XYZ file of C-alpha atoms in Angstrom:
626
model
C 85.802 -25.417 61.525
C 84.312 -28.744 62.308
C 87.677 -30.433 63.697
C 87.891 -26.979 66.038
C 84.268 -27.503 67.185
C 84.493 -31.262 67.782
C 87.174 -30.654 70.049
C 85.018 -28.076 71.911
C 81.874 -29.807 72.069
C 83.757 -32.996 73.456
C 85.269 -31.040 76.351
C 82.281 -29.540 77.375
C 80.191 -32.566 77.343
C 83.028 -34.469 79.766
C 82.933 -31.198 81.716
C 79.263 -31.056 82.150
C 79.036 -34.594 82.665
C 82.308 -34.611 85.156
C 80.674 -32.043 87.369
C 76.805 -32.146 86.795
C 76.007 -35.957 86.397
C 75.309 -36.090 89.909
C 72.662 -33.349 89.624
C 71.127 -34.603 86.395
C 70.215 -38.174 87.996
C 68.649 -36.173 91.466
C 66.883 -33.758 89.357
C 65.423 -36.476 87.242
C 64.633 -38.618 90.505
C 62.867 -35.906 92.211
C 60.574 -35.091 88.968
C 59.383 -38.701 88.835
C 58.854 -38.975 93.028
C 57.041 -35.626 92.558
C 54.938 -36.808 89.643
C 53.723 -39.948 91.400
C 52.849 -38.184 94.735
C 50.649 -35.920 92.798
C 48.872 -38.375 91.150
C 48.143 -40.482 94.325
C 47.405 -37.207 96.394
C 43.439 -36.149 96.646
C 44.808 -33.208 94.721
C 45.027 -35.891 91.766
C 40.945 -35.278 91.074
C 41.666 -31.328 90.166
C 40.733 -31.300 86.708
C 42.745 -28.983 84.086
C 40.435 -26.567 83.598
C 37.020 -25.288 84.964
C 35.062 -27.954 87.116
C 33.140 -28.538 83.994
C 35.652 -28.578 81.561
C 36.110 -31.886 79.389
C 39.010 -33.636 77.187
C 39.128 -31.699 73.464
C 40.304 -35.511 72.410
C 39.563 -38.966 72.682
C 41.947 -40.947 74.296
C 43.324 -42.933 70.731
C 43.946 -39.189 69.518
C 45.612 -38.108 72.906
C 48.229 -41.527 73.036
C 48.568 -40.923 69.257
C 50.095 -37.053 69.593
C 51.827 -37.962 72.866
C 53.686 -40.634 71.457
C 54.619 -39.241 68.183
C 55.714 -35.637 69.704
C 57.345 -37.248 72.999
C 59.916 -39.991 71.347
C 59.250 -41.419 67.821
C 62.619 -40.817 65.951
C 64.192 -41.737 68.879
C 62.906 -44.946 69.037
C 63.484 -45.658 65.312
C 66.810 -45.081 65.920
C 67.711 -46.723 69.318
C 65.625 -49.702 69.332
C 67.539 -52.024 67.951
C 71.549 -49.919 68.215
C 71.273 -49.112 71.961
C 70.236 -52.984 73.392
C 72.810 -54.590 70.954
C 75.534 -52.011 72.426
C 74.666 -52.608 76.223
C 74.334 -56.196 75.635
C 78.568 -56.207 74.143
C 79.422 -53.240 76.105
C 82.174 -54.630 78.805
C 81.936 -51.284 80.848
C 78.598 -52.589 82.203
C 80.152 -56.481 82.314
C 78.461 -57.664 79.158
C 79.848 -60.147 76.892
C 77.107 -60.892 74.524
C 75.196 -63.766 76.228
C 71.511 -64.220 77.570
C 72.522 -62.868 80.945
C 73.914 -59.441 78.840
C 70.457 -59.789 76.573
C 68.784 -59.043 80.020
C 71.013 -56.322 81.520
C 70.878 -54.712 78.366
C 67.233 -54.358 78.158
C 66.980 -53.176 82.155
C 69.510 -50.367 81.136
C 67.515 -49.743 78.077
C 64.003 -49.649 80.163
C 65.709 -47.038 82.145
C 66.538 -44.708 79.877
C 63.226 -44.912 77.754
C 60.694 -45.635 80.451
C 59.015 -43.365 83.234
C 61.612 -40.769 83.884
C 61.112 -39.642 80.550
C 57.816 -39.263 80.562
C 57.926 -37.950 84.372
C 59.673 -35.209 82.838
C 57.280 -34.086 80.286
C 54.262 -34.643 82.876
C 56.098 -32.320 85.125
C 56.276 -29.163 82.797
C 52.590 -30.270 80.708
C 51.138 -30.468 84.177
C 52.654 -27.523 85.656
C 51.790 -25.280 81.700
C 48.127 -26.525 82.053
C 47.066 -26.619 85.673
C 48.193 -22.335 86.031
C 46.781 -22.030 81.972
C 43.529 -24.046 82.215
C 42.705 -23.604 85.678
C 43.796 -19.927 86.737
C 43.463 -17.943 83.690
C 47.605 -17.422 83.481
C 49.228 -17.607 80.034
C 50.167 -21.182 78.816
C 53.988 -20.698 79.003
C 57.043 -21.984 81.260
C 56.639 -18.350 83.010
C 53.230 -19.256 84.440
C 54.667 -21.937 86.643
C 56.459 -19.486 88.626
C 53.384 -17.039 89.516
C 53.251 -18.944 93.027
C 56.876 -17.354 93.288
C 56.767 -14.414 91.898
C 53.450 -13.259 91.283
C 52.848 -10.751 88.465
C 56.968 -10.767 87.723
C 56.464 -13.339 85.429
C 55.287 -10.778 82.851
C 58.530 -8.816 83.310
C 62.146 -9.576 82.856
C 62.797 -13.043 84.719
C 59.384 -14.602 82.697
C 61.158 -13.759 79.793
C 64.351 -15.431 80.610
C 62.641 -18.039 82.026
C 60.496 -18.281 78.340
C 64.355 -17.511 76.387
C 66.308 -21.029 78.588
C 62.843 -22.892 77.372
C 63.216 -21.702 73.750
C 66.949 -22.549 73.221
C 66.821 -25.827 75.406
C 63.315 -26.716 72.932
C 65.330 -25.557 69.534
C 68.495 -27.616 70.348
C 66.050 -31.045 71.662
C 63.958 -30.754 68.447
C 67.553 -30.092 66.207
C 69.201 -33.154 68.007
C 65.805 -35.677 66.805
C 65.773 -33.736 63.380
C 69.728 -34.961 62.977
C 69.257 -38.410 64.425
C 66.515 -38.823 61.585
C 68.261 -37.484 58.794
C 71.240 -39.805 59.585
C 68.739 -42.779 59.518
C 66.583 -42.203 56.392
C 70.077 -41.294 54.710
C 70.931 -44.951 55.647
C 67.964 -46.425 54.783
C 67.967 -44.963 51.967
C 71.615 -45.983 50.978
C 70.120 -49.876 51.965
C 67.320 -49.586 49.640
C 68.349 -47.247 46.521
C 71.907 -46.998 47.021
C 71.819 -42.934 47.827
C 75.566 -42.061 48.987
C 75.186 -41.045 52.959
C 76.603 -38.071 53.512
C 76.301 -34.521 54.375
C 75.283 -33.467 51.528
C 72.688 -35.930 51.397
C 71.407 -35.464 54.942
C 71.279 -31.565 54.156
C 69.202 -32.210 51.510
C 66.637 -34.281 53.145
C 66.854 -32.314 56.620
C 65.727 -29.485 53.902
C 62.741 -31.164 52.271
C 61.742 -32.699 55.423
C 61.550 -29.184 56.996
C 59.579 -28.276 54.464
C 57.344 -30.834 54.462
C 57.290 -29.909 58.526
C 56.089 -25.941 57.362
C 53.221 -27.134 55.470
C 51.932 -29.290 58.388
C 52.144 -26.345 60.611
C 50.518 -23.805 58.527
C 47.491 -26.605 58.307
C 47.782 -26.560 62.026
C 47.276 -28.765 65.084
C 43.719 -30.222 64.473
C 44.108 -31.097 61.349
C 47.769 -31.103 60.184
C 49.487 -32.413 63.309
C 46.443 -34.316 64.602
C 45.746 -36.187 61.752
C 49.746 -36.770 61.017
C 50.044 -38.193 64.185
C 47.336 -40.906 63.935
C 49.474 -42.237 60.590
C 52.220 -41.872 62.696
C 50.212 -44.368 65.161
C 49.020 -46.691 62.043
C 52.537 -47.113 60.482
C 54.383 -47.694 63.779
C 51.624 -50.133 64.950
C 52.106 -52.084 61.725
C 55.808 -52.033 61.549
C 55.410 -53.492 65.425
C 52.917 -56.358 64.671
C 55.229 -57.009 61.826
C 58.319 -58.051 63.567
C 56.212 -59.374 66.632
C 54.665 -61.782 64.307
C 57.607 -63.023 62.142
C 59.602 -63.396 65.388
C 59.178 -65.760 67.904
C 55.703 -63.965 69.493
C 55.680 -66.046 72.610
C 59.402 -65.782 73.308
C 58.542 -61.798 73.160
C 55.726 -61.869 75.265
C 57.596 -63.763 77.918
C 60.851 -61.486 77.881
C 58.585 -58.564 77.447
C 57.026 -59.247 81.188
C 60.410 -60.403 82.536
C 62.011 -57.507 81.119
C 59.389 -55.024 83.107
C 59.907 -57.043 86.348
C 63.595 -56.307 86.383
C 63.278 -52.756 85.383
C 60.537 -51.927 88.084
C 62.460 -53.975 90.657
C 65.280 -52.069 90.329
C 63.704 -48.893 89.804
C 65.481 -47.172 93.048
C 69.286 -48.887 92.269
C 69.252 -47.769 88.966
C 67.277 -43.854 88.969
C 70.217 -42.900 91.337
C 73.616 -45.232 90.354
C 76.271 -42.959 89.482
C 79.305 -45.656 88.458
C 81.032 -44.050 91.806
C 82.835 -47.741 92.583
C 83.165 -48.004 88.844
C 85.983 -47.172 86.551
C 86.163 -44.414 84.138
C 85.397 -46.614 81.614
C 82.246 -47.239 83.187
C 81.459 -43.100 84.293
C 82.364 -41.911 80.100
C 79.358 -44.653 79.205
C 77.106 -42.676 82.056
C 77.526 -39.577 80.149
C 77.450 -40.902 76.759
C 74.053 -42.702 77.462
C 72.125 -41.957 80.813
C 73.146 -38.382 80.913
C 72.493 -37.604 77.347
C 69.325 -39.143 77.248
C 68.135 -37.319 80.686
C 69.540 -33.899 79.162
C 67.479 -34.549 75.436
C 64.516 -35.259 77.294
C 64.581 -32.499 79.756
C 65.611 -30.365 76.431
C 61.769 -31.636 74.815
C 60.266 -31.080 77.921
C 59.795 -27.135 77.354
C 58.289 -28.660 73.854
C 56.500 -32.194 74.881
C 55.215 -29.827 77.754
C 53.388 -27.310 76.489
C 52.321 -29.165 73.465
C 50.936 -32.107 75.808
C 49.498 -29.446 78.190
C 47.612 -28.055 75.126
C 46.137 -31.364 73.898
C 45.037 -32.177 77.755
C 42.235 -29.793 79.199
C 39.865 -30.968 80.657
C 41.534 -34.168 82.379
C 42.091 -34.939 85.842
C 45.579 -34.318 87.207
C 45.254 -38.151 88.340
C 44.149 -38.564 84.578
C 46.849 -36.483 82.687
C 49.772 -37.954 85.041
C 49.048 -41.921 84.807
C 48.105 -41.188 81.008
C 51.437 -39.283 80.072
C 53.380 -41.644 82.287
C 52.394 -45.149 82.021
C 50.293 -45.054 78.535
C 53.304 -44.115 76.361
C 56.004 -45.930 78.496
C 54.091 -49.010 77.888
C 54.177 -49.050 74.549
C 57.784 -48.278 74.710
C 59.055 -50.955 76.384
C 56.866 -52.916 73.943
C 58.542 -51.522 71.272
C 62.377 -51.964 72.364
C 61.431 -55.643 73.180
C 60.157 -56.613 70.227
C 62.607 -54.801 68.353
C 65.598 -54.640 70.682
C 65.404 -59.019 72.198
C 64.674 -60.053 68.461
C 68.263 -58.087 67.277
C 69.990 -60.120 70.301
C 68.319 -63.457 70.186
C 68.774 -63.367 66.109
C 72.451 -62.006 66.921
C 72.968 -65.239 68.829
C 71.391 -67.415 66.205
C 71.254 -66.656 62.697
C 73.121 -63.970 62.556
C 75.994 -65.349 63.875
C 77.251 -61.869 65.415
C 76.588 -59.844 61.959
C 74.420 -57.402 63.629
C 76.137 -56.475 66.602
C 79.402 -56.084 63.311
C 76.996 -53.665 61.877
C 75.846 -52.050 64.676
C 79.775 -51.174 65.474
C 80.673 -50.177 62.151
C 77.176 -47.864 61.784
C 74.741 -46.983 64.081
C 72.788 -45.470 61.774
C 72.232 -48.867 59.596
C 71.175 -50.863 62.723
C 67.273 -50.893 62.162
C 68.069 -51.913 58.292
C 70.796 -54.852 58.685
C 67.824 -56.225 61.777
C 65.058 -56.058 58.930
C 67.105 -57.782 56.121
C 66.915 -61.110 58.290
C 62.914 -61.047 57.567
C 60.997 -61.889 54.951
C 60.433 -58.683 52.413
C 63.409 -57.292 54.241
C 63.043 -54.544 51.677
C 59.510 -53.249 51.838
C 59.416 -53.447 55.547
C 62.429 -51.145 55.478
C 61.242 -48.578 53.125
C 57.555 -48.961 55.518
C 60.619 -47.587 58.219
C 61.812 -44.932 56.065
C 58.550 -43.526 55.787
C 58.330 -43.459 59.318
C 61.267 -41.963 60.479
C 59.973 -38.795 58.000
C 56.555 -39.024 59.432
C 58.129 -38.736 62.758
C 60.429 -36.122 61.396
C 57.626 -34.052 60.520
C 55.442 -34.767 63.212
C 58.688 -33.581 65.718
C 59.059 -30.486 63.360
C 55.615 -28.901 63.116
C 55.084 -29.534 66.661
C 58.121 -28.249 67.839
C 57.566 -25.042 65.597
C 53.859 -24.419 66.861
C 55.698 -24.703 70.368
C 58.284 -22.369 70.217
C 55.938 -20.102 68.286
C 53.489 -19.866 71.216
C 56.056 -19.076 73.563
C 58.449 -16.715 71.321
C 55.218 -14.346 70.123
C 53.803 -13.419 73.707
C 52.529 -16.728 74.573
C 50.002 -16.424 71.759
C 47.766 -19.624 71.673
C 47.464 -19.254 67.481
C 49.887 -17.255 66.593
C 50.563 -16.325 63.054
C 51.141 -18.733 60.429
C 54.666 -17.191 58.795
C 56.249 -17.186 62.281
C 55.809 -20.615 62.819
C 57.141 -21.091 58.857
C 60.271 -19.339 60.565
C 60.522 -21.184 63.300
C 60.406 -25.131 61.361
C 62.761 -22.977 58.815
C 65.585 -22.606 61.869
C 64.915 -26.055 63.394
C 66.138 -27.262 60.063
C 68.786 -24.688 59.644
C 70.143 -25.587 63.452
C 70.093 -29.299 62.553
C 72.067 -29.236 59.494
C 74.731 -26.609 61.277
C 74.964 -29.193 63.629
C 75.949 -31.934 61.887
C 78.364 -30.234 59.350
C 80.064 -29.397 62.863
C 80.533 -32.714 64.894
C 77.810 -35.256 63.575
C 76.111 -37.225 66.557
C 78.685 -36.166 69.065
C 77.568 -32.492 68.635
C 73.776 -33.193 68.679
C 74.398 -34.694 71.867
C 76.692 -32.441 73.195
C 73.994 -29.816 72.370
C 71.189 -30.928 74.016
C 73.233 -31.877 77.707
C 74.654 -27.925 77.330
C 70.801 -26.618 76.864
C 69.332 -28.700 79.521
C 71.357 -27.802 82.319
C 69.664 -23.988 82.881
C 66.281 -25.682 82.327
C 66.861 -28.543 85.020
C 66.847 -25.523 87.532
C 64.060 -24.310 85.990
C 62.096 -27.372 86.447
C 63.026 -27.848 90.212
C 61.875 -24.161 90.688
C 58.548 -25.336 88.598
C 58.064 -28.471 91.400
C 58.259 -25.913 93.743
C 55.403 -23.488 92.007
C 53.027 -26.046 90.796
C 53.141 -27.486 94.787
C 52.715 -24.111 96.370
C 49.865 -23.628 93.566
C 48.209 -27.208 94.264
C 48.083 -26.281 98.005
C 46.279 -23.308 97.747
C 43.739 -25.029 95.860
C 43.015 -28.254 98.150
C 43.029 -25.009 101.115
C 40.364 -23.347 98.668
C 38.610 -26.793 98.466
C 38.149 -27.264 102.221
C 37.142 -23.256 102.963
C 34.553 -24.095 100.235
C 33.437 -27.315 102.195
C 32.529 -25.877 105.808
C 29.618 -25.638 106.647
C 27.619 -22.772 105.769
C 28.138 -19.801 108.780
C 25.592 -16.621 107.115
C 22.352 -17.460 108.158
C 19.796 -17.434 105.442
C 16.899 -15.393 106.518
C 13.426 -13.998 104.903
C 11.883 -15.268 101.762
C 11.102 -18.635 103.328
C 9.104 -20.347 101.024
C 6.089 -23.164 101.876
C 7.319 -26.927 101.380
C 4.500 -26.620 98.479
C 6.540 -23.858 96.771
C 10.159 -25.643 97.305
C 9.055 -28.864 95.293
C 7.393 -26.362 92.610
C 10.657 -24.839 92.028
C 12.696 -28.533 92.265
C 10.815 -29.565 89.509
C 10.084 -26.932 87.333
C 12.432 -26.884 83.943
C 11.915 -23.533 83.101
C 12.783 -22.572 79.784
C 15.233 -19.914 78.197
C 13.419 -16.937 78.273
C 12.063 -17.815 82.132
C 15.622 -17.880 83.128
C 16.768 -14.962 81.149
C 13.596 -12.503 83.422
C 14.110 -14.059 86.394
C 18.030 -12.927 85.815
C 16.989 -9.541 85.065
C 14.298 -9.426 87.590
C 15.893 -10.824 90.862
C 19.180 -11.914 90.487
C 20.786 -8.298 89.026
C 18.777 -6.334 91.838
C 20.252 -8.752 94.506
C 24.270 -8.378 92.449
C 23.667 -4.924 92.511
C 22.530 -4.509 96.156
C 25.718 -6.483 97.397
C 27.840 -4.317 95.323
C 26.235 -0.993 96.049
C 27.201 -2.150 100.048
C 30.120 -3.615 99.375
C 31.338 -0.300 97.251
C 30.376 1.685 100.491
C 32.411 -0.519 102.684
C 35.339 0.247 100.801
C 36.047 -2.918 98.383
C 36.878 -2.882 95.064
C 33.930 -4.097 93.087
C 32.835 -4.431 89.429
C 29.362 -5.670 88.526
C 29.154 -7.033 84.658
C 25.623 -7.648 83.153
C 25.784 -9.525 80.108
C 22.997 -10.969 77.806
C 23.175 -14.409 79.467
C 25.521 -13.729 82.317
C 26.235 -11.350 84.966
C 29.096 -11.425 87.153
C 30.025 -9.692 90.521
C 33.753 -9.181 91.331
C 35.778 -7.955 94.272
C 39.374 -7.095 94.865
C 39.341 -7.470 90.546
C 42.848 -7.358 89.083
C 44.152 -9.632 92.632
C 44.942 -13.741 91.398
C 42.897 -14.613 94.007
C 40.164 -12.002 93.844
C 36.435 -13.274 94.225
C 34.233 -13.686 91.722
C 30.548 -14.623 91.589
C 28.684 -15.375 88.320
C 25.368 -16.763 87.344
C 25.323 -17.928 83.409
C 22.054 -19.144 81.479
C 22.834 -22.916 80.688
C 20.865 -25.277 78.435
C 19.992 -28.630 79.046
C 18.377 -31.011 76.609
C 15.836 -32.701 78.615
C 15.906 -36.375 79.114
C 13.859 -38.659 77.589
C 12.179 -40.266 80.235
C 10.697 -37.235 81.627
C 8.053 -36.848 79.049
C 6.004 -35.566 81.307
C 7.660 -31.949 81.373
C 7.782 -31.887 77.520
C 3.532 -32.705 77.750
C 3.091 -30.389 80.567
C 5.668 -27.207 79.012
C 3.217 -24.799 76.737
C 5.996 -24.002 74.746
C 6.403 -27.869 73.377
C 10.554 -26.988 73.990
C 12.899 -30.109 73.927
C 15.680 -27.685 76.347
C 15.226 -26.806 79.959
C 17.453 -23.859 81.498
C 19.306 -23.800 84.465
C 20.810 -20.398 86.251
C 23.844 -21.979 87.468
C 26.384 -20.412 89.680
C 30.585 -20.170 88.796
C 33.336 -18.864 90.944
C 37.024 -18.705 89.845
C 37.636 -22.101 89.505
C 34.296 -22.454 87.355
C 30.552 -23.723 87.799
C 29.667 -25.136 90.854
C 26.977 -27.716 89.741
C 23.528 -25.631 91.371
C 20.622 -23.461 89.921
C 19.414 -20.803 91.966
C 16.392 -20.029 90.047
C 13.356 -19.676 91.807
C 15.419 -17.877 94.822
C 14.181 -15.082 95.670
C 16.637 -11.905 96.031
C 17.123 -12.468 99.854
C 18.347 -15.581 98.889
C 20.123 -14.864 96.464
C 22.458 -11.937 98.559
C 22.226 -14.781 101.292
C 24.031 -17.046 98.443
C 26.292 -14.483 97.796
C 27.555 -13.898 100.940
C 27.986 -17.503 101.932
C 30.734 -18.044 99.117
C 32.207 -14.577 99.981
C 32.512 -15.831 103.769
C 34.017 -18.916 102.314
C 36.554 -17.235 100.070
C 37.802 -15.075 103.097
C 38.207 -18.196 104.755
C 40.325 -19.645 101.950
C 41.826 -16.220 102.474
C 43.212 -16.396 105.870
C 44.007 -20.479 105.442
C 46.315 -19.710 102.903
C 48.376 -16.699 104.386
């Protein structure tokens, strides 16, 4: 019934836009102000993971995934449509000359630029800082364990986990359609393939399956290596056009173009159209509110797939990468592509492509290619990169929804995340038998509006989370109160054990000699005093823990750690009997991992005195925190 259900998804997009613009643009506002305070907060140098953890990928990789997961059909499809429309639309007092060319592109900065990506930073950030750094699973539930502790594993985590699924399934759906309307029009440009439903079904169904076999490879290699063609293509297609066009002109409206945006930054994150007409509110929630609803739709995706590319980074790290990195190169993007469509729209073209960007959207990218040379190959160099994205958006999407549909599973089977690509594909062909572009948009404002409470609730959690940890960091920095007494050693003896690089098996008898005697006399007193402690000896590690099963329980553990030695010490390597190239170190971790200091050569006095000390300092954190 797709007349029936074009009626129905136009009323409830005026509906939801009528009566929940308003909380849209202050939800959206308040993720980016959050964001940035973070980032410029001391709590900025937490790092996603254990103290020692570091990045699984190098930066090129990281930008690479980001930027193919987080917008890359979009762009293909918007660049050059959306300026030529603001730059004729009269709602927003454009008429189609150089003072609409630069109103266009602020409105076009807005809606592509840091908001976006302040969204995804908030729900990556919030997924990998409780994942990476407390142990929790890495799903939307875990952002809510500062609120509701271990409820999240009950009925509201799961609805919580349901809202992210269905906002994530209709996000990825509306991208899949948007790209099969596009290659279906490039395709018609180049070979002359009829564009219609039938057609899109068809390539929304090979796509897909392309999509499955990318996921079954999985994210290292499949996805990873995907995305960095994804990169190679789209940086060609770029240099392309930035070349051919007028290259100075661009660089010069590229930096103007950023000065208006970020000057008006405030004016436009919260402008409603109150004092406007209704002409004006209808293009709010045709544009500004669909685009804030598709990305807050992705987040529950870009999220958790950029929180599981990201540990081991700084918070400062993840949150200026994931916001400014990929924004950059955005507004690159829609200037080359977006100011050459208007200034050749004013020249050569003679008006022919804003007349083809009215009579199809879809064909805008194509009619802007034919006016440069090899008009042809450079399109079908687009085509191929609107499927790379499309598969790129699929497989990620599916390994997504996967993890948080199968028990927040980190690797979860490979035929469940066949199902789930499967139903992305299924969902975006339903949807545009039913209503075409209307109903993908429609669909993705409906799914985000749950989720947009979900993500203020998340601000909340990830700030009540982040507080608790800088109170952890300053109970761990007073000075130390137990007074260490007996086993004082001679100055001769202290520099003995300073420079001594013991070796493995050293480490491993001193461990079994002094250190589990001195775990197992603190938990022998400890067990007597009525706490709940559990002593694990492993072959390299032992552990002490007390009030185990509690979030915030304590947790002592000394782990044998190799070190190759450095090369200018040859004197150790002359000196060590055993002619080893690795020194050992029996380094000390608490809960939010190691804490950079051997304690071998203490002796078991020490050692309890050591104990204690970090004990007395967790109490502290403790009572600061209640």
């Amino acid at each position: 019934m797709p007349e029936q259900t074009e009626m129905v998804f136009n009323a409830l997009q005026g509906w939801v836009s009528q009566h929940f613009g308003w909380f849209y643009l202050l939800s959206v506002g308040i993720f980016l102000v959050f964001i940035i305070l973070i980032a410029a907060s001391s709590l900025g140098e937490i790092r996603l993971g254990p103290n020692e953890a570091r990045p699984d990928f190098s930066y090129l990789s990281w930008f690479a995934m980001l930027f193919s997961a987080g917008m890359g059909i979009g762009l293909m499809f918007f660049s050059v449509g959306e300026p030529i429309t603001h730059y004729t639309n009269a709602a927003l007092g454009n008429s189609g000359d150089l003072s609409s060319a630069r109103a266009a592109m602020q409105v076009t900065f807005f809606h592509w630029g840091v908001h976006a990506w302040a969204i995804y930073a908030l729900v990556g950030l919030s997924l990998a800082y409780f994942s990476y750094r407390h142990d929790l699973p890495l799903s939307i539930r875990s952002a809510f364990y500062p609120l509701i502790g271990d409820r999240i594993h009950g009925p509201i985590g799961h609805a919580v986990d349901v809202f992210a699924i269905l906002g994530t399934m209709f996000g990825i759906a509306t991208s899949l359609g948007l790209g099969a309307l596009q290659v279906n029009t490039g395709l018609n440009y180049l070979f002359d393939v009829p564009v219609s439903a039938l057609s899109q079904t068809i390539l929304i169904a090979l796509i897909t399956l392309a999509a499955t076999a990318s996921v079954v490879i999985g994210l290292d290699k499949g996805i990873k290596n995907l995305s960095n063609f994804n990169l190679i293509l789209a940086l060609a297609l770029l240099l392309f056009v930035l070349v051919v066009s007028d290259t100075l002109f661009l660089f010069n409206v590229w930096i103007e173009n950023l000065g208006v945006y970020f000057g008006s930054l405030i004016d436009v994150t919260f402008h409603m159209h109150a004092y406007s007409g209704q002409e004006a509110q209808d293009w709010l929630g045709s544009w500004t509110l669909f685009y804030w609803a598709w990305w807050i739709a992705w987040s529950p995706f870009v999220g958790m797939f950029i929180a599981r590319i990201s540990r081991g980074r700084t918070i400062r790290e993840f949150a200026l990468g994931v916001l400014l990195v990929p924004a950059g190169f955005t507004t690159l993007w829609l200037t080359v592509f977006g100011n050459s469509a208007m200034a050749l729209d004013l020249g050569q073209a003679a008006g022919g492509i804003t007349e083809a960007v009215g009579t199809s959207f879809d064909s805008a990218l194509f009619q802007f290619l034919e006016y440069f040379p090899y008009g042809d190959i450079v399109s079908m160099l687009a085509v191929v990169l609107i499927i790379t994205f499309f598969v790129t958006s699929s497989d990620s999407g599916s390994l997504v929804i996967d993890m948080i549909a199968s028990g927040n599973k980190k690797n979860p089977p490979a035929w469940q995340r066949v199902f789930w690509a499967l139903s992305e594909g299924l969902v975006a062909i339903a949807l545009l038998l039913t209503g075409g572009l209307k109903a993908l948009q429609t669909a993705s404002i409906a799914a985000a509006l749950p989720f947009t409470v979900i993500m203020l609730f998340m601000c909340y959690g990830l700030y009540r989370g982040l507080r608790l940890e800088k109170q952890k960091q300053t109970a761990h920095a007073i000075p130390t109160v137990t007074p260490v007494t007996g086993g004082a050693t001679s100055w001769e003896k202290k520099l003995r054990t300073i420079v001594t690089r013991p070796t493995h098996q050293k480490v491993r008898t001193y461990m079994q000699e002094t250190l589990m005697p001195a775990l197992e006399k603190v938990a022998g007193e400890m067990t007597a005093r009525g706490l709940n402690v559990a002593l694990t000896h492993e072959e390299e590690s032992s552990r002490l823990d007390v009030g185990a099963g509690d979030e915030y329980a304590f947790s002592y553990a000394v782990h044998v750690i190799d070190y190759n030695k450095p090369a200018f010490t040859f004197g150790w390597t002359r000196t060590d009997p055993e002619k080893n190239d690795k020194y050992c170190h029996a380094e000390v971790y608490l809960n939010d991992g190691g804490q950079h200091y051997d304690i071998y050569g203490f002796t078991e006095e020490q050692v309890i005195n050591d104990i204690l000390t970090q004990y007395e300092r967790h109490l502290y954190f403790l009572h600061t925190a209640n």
